CSV table of C-alpha atoms in Angstrom, one decimal:
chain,number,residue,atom,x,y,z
A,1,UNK,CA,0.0,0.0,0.0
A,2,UNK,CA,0.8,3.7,-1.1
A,3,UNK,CA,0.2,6.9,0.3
A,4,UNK,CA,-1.6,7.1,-3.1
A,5,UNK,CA,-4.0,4.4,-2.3
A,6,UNK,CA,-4.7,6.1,1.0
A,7,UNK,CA,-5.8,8.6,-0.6
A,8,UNK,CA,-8.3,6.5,-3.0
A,9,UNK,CA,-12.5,6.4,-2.2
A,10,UNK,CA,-12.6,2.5,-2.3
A,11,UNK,CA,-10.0,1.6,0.2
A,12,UNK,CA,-12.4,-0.1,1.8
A,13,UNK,CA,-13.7,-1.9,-0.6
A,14,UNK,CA,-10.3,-3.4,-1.9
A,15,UNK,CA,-8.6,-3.2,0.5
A,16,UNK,CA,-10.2,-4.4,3.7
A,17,UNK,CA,-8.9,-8.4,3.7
A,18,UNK,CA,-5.4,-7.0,3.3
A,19,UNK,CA,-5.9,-4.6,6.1
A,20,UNK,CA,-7.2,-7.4,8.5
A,21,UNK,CA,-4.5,-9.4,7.3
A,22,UNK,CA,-1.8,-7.1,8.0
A,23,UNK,CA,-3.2,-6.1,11.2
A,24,UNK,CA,-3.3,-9.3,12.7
A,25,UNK,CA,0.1,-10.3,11.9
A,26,UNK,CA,1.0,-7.0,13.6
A,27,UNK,CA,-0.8,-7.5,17.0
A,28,UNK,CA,0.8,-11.1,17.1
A,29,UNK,CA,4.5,-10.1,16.3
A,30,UNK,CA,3.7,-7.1,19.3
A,31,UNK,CA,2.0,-9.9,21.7
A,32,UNK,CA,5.6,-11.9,20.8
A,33,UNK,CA,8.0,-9.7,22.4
A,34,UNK,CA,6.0,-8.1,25.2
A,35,UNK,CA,4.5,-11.1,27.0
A,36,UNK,CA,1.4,-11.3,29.4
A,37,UNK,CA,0.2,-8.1,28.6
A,38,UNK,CA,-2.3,-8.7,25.8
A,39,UNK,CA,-5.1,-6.6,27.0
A,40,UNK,CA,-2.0,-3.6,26.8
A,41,UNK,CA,-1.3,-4.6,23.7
A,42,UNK,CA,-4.8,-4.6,21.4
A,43,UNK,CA,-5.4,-1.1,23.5
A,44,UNK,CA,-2.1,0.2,22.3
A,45,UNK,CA,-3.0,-1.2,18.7
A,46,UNK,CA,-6.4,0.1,18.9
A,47,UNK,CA,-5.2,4.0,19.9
A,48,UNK,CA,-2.8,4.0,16.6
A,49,UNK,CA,-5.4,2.6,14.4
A,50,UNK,CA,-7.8,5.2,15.7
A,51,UNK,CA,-5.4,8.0,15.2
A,52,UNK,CA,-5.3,8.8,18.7
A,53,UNK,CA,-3.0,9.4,21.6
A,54,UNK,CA,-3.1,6.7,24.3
A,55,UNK,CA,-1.7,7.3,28.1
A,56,UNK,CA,-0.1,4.3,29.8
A,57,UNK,CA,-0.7,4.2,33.8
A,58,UNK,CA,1.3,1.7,35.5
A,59,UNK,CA,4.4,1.0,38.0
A,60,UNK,CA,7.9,1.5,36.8
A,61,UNK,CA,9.4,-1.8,35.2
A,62,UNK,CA,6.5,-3.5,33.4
A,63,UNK,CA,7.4,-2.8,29.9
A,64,UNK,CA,6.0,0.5,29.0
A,65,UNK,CA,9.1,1.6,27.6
A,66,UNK,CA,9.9,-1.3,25.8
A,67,UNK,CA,6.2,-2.0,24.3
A,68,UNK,CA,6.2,1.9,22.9
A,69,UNK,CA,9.9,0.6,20.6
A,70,UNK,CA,7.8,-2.5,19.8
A,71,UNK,CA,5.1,-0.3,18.4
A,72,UNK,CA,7.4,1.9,16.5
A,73,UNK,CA,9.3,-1.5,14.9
A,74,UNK,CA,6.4,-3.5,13.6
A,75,UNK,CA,4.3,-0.8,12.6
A,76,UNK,CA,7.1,1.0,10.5
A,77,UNK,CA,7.1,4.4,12.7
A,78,UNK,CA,9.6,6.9,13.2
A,79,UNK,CA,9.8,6.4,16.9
A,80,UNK,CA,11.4,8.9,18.8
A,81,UNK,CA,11.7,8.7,23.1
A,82,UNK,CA,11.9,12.0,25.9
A,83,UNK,CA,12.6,11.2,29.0
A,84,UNK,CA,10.3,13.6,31.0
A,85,UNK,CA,12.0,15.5,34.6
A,86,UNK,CA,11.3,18.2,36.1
A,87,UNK,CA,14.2,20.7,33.9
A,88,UNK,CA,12.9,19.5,31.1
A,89,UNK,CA,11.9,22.9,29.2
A,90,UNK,CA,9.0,23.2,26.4
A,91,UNK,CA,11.6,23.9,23.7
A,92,UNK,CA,13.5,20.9,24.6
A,93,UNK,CA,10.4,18.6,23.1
A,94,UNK,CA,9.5,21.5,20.4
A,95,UNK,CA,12.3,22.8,19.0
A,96,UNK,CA,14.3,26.3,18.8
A,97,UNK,CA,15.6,28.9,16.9
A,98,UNK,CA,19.7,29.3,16.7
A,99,UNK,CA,21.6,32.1,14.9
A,100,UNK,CA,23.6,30.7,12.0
A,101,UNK,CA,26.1,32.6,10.4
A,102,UNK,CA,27.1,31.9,6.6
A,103,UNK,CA,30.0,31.7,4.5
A,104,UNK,CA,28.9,35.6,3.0
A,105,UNK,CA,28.9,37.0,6.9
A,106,UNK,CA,25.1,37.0,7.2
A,107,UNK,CA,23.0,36.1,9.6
A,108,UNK,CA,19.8,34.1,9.8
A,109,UNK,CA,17.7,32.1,12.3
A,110,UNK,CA,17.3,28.4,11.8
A,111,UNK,CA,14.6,26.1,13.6
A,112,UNK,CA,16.2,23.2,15.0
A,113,UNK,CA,13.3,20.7,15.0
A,114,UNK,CA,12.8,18.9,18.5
A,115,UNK,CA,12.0,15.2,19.4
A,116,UNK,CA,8.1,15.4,18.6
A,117,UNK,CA,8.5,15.7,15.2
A,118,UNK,CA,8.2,11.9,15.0
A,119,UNK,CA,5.6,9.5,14.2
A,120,UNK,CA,5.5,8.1,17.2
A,121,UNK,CA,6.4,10.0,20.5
A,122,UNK,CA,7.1,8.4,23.2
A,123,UNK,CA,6.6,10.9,26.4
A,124,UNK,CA,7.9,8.9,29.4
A,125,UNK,CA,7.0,10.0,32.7
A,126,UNK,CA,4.9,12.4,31.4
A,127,UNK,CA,3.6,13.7,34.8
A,128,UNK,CA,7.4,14.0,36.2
A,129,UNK,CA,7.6,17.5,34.2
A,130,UNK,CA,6.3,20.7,35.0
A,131,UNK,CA,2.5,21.4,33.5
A,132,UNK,CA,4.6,24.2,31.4
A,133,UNK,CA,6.2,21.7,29.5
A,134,UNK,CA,3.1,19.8,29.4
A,135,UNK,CA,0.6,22.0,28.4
A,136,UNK,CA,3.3,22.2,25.3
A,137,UNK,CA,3.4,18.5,24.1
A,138,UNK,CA,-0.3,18.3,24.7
A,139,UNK,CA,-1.1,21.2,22.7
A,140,UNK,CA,1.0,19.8,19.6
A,141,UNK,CA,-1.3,16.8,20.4
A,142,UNK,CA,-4.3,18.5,19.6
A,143,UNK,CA,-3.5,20.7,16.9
A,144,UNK,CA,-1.1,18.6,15.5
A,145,UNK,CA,1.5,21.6,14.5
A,146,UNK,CA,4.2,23.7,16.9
A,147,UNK,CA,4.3,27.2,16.4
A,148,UNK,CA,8.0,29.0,17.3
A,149,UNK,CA,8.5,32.5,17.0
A,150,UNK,CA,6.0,33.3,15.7
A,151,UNK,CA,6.2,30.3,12.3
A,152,UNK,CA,3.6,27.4,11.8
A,153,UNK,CA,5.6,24.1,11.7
A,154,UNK,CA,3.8,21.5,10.6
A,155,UNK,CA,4.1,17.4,12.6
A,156,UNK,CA,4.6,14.6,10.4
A,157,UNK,CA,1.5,12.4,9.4
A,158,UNK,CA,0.7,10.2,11.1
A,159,UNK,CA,1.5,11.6,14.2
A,160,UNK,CA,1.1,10.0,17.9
A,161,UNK,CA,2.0,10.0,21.3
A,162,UNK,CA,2.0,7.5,24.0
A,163,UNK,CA,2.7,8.8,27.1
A,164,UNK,CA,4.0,6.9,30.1
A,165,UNK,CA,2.4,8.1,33.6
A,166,UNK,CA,3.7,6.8,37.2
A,167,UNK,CA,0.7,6.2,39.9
A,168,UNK,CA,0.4,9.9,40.9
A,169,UNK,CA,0.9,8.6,44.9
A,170,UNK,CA,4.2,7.9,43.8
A,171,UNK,CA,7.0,11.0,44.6
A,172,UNK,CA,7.6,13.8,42.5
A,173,UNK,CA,4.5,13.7,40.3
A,174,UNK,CA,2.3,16.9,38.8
A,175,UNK,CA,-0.6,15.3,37.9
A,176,UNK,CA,-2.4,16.1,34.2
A,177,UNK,CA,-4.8,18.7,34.4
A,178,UNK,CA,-8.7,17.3,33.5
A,179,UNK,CA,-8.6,19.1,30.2
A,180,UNK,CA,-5.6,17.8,28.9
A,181,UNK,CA,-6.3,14.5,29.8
A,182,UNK,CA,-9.2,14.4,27.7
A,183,UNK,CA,-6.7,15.1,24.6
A,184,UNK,CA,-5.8,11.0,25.2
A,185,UNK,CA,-8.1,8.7,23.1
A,186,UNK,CA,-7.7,5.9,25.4
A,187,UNK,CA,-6.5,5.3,29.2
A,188,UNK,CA,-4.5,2.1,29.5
A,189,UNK,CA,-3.9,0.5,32.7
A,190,UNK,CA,-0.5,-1.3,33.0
A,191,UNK,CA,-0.7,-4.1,35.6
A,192,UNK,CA,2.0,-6.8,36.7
A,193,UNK,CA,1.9,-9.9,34.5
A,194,UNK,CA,0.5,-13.6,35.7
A,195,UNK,CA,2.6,-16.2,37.0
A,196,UNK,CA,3.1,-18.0,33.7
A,197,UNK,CA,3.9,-14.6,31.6
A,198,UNK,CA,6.4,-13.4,34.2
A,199,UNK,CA,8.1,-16.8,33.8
A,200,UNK,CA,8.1,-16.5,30.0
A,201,UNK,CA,9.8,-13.4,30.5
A,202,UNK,CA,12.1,-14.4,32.6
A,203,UNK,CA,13.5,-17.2,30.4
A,204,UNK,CA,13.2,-15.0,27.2
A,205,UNK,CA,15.2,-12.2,28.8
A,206,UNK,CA,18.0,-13.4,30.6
A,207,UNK,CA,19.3,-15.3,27.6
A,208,UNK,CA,22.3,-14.9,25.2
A,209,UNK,CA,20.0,-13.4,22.5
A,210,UNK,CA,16.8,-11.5,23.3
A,211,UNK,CA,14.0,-11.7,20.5
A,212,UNK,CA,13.5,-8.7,18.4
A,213,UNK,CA,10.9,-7.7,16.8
A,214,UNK,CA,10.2,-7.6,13.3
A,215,UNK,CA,8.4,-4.8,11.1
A,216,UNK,CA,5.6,-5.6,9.7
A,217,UNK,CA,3.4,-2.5,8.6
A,218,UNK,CA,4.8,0.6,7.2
A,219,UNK,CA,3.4,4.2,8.1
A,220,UNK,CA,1.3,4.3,4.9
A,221,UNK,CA,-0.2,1.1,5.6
A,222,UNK,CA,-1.3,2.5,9.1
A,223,UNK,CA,-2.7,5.3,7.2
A,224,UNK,CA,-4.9,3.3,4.9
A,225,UNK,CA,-6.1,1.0,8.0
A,226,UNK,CA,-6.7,4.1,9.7
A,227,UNK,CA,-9.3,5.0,7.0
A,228,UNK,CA,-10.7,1.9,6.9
A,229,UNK,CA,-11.4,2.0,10.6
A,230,UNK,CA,-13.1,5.5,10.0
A,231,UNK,CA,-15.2,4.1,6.8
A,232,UNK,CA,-16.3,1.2,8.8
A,233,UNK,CA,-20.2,0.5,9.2
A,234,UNK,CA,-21.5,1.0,12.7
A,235,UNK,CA,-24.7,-0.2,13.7
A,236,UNK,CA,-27.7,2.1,15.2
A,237,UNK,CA,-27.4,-0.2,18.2
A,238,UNK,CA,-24.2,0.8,18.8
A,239,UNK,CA,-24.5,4.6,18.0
A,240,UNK,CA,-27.2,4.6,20.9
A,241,UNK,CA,-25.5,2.2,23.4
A,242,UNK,CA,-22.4,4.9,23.2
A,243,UNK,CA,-24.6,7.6,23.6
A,244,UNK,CA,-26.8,6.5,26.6
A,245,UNK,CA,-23.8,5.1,28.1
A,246,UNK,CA,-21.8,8.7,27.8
A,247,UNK,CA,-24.7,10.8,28.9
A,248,UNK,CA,-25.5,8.2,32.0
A,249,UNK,CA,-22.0,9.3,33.2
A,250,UNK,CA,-22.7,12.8,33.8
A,251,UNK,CA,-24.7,14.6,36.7
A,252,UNK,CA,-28.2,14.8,36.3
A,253,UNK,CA,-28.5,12.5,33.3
A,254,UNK,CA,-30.1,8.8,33.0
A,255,UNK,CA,-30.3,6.6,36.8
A,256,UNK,CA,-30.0,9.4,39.5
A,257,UNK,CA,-29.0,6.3,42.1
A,258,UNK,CA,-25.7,5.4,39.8
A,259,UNK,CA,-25.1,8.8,39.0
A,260,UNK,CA,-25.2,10.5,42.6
A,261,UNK,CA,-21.6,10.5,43.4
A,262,UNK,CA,-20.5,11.9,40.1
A,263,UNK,CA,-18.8,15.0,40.3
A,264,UNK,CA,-18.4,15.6,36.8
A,265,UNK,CA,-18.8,13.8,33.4
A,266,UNK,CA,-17.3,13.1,29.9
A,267,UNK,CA,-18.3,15.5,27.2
A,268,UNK,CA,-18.9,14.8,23.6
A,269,UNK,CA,-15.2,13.8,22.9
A,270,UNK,CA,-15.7,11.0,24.9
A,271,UNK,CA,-18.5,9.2,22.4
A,272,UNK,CA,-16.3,10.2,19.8
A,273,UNK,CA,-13.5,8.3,21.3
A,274,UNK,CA,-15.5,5.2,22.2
A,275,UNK,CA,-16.8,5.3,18.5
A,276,UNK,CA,-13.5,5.7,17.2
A,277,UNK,CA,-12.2,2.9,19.9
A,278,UNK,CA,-14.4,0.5,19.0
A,279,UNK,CA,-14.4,0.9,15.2
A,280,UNK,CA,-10.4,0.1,15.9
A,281,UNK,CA,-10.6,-2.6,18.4
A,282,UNK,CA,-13.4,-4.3,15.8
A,283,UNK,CA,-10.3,-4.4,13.2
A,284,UNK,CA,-7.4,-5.9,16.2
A,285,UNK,CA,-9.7,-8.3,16.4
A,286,UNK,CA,-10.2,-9.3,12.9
A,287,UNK,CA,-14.1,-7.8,12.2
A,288,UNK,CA,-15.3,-5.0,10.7
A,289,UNK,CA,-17.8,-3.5,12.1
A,290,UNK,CA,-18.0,-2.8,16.4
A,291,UNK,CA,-20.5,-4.7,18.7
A,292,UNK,CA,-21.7,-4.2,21.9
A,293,UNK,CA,-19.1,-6.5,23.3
A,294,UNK,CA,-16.7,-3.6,21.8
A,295,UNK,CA,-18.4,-1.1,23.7
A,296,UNK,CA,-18.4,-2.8,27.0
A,297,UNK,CA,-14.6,-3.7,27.0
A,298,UNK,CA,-13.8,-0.1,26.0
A,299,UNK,CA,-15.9,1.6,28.3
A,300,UNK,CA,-13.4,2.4,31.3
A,301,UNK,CA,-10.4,3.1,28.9
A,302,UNK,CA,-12.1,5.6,27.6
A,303,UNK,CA,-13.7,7.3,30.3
A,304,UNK,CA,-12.1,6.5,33.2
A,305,UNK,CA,-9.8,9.6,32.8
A,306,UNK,CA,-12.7,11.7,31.8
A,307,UNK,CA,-14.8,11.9,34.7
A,308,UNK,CA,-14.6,12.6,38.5
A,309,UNK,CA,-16.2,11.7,41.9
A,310,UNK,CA,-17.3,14.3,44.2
A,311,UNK,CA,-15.2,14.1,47.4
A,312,UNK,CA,-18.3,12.4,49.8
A,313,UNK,CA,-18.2,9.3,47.4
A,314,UNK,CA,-14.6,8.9,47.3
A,315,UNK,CA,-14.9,9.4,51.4
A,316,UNK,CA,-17.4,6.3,50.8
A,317,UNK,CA,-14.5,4.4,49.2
A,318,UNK,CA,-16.2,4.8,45.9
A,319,UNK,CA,-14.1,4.4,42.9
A,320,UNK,CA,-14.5,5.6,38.9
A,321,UNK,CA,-13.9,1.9,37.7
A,322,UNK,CA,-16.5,0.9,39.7
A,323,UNK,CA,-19.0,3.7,38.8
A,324,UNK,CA,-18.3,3.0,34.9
A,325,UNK,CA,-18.9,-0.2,35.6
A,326,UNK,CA,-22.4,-0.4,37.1
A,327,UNK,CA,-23.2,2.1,34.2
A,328,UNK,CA,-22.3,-0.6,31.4
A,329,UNK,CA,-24.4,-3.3,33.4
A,330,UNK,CA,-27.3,-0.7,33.3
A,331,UNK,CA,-26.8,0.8,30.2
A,332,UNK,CA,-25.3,-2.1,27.3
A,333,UNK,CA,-28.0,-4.4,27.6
């Protein structure tokens, strides 16, 4: 695939099979190297193939790093890594302007471009830097361009970030303000790995030679599958299901009982990330079109970073997980 065919009406016509095909190949070469984390995985897949920006919440050492390089090798992405602390300055991640001096004695400004213009960004420890720094990356997120002095610099197509996030209990942490979290498509939870996974990993590690991954897409076949997933059919079950369950998350709305320790709820962005989700998670799994099955699993990715509990329910040891949770049972029926 081209950039040219990207560009062409019946993609999804032609194209689909070869989509799913390459897909799947791609979510099992990822599952290869990072072991017992397949849930991680198709949620990782899923943000790329929805064009969005995913935010990885987990403990230090469970292969956040290393599943962000996977990404970048078998999907064919420029990958590109910043290692967030506290110094770290906006134009460190955006780029600058230097005085250059040339061989005729005059002098011009040239941008130096900075680490996010990549196809794949991996922020690490995103919350370890000061919201300065950022407001900056997240704002490149959303518009998808960095303006420096005052000149529009465009970011390469296609363009994400996955961000890594320590527990926010953990030292040294300023946590995301609400509004830029909603600029991630998907929240993904990074636990420890089973008994049987953590001994595969062991063995596979700790070796002579470590298994490397291999690419198999190439950033214009993400491109196509990323129009397919935005041409794909969606039911009038679905459309609904996501709507009812978005609007039951927010004060005031749908079962007063579930909704009473709410503080606030997703907006609009959040449908449009479940329908977006799902249409992506449909493909990782080797269908089409989403279900409500879709909807259900993607349900407390999606919002879980978007909504809040007023301070009496968290007293009552209420928690968001749980909340989205008793919404889905109510709601995707």
């Amino acid at each position: 695939m081209n950039a040219a065919a990207a560009r062409d009406p019946d993609i999804l016509v032609r194209d689909i099979d070869a989509v799913l095909e390459r897909v799947a190949e791609a979510r099992a070469e990822i599952a290869a190297t990072i072991m017992g984390q397949e849930r991680v995985v198709d949620l990782s897949l899923t943000t790329l193939l929805a064009g969005g920006h995913g935010l990885l919440i987990g403990v230090p050492g469970l292969a956040k790093t290393k599943l962000v390089e996977t990404l970048g090798v078998v999907v064919g992405l420029d990958a590109r890594r910043v290692q967030f602390t506290p110094d770290l300055m906006p134009s460190d991640i955006l780029g600058s302007e230097v005085m250059e001096e040339g061989h005729d004695g005059r002098r011009a400004f040239r941008f130096l471009r900075g680490p996010i213009f990549a196809q794949l960004l991996m922020a690490d420890e995103i919350n370890r830097a000061s919201p300065r720094t950022q407001s900056a990356l997240l704002q490149a997120m959303q518009e998808h361009h960095v303006t420096v002095a005052g000149v529009r610099h465009d970011l390469p197509r296609p363009f994400h970030v996955l961000a890594t996030q320590n527990p926010l209990e953990q030292e040294g942490a300023y946590p995301l303000p609400e509004a830029q979290l909603d600029r991630f498509l998907l929240q993904i939870d990074v636990g420890y790995p089973d008994r049987d996974a953590e001994r595969r990993i062991l063995i596979a590690t700790t070796g002579e030679r470590e298994k490397q991954p291999r690419p198999i897409m190439t950033a214009d076949d993400l491109l196509v599958a990323q129009r397919v997933v935005r041409q794909a059919p969606v039911g009038d079950r679905v459309v609904e299901a996501i709507l009812d369950l978005v609007r039951a998350a927010r004060p005031g709305e749908g079962d007063a009982e579930l909704s009473r320790g709410i503080g606030w709820g997703p907006g609009p962005r959040a449908a449009q990330a479940l329908m977006l989700a799902a249409r992506a998670q449909a493909l990782v799994s080797g269908r089409l079109s989403p279900s409500l099955d879709d909807i259900k699993s993607l349900a407390e990715p999606a919002l879980k970073h978007r909504m809040a509990l007023t301070f009496a329910a968290r007293a009552d040891g209420e928690t968001i997980p749980a909340v989205i949770s008793r919404l889905a049972a109510k709601t995707l029926r």
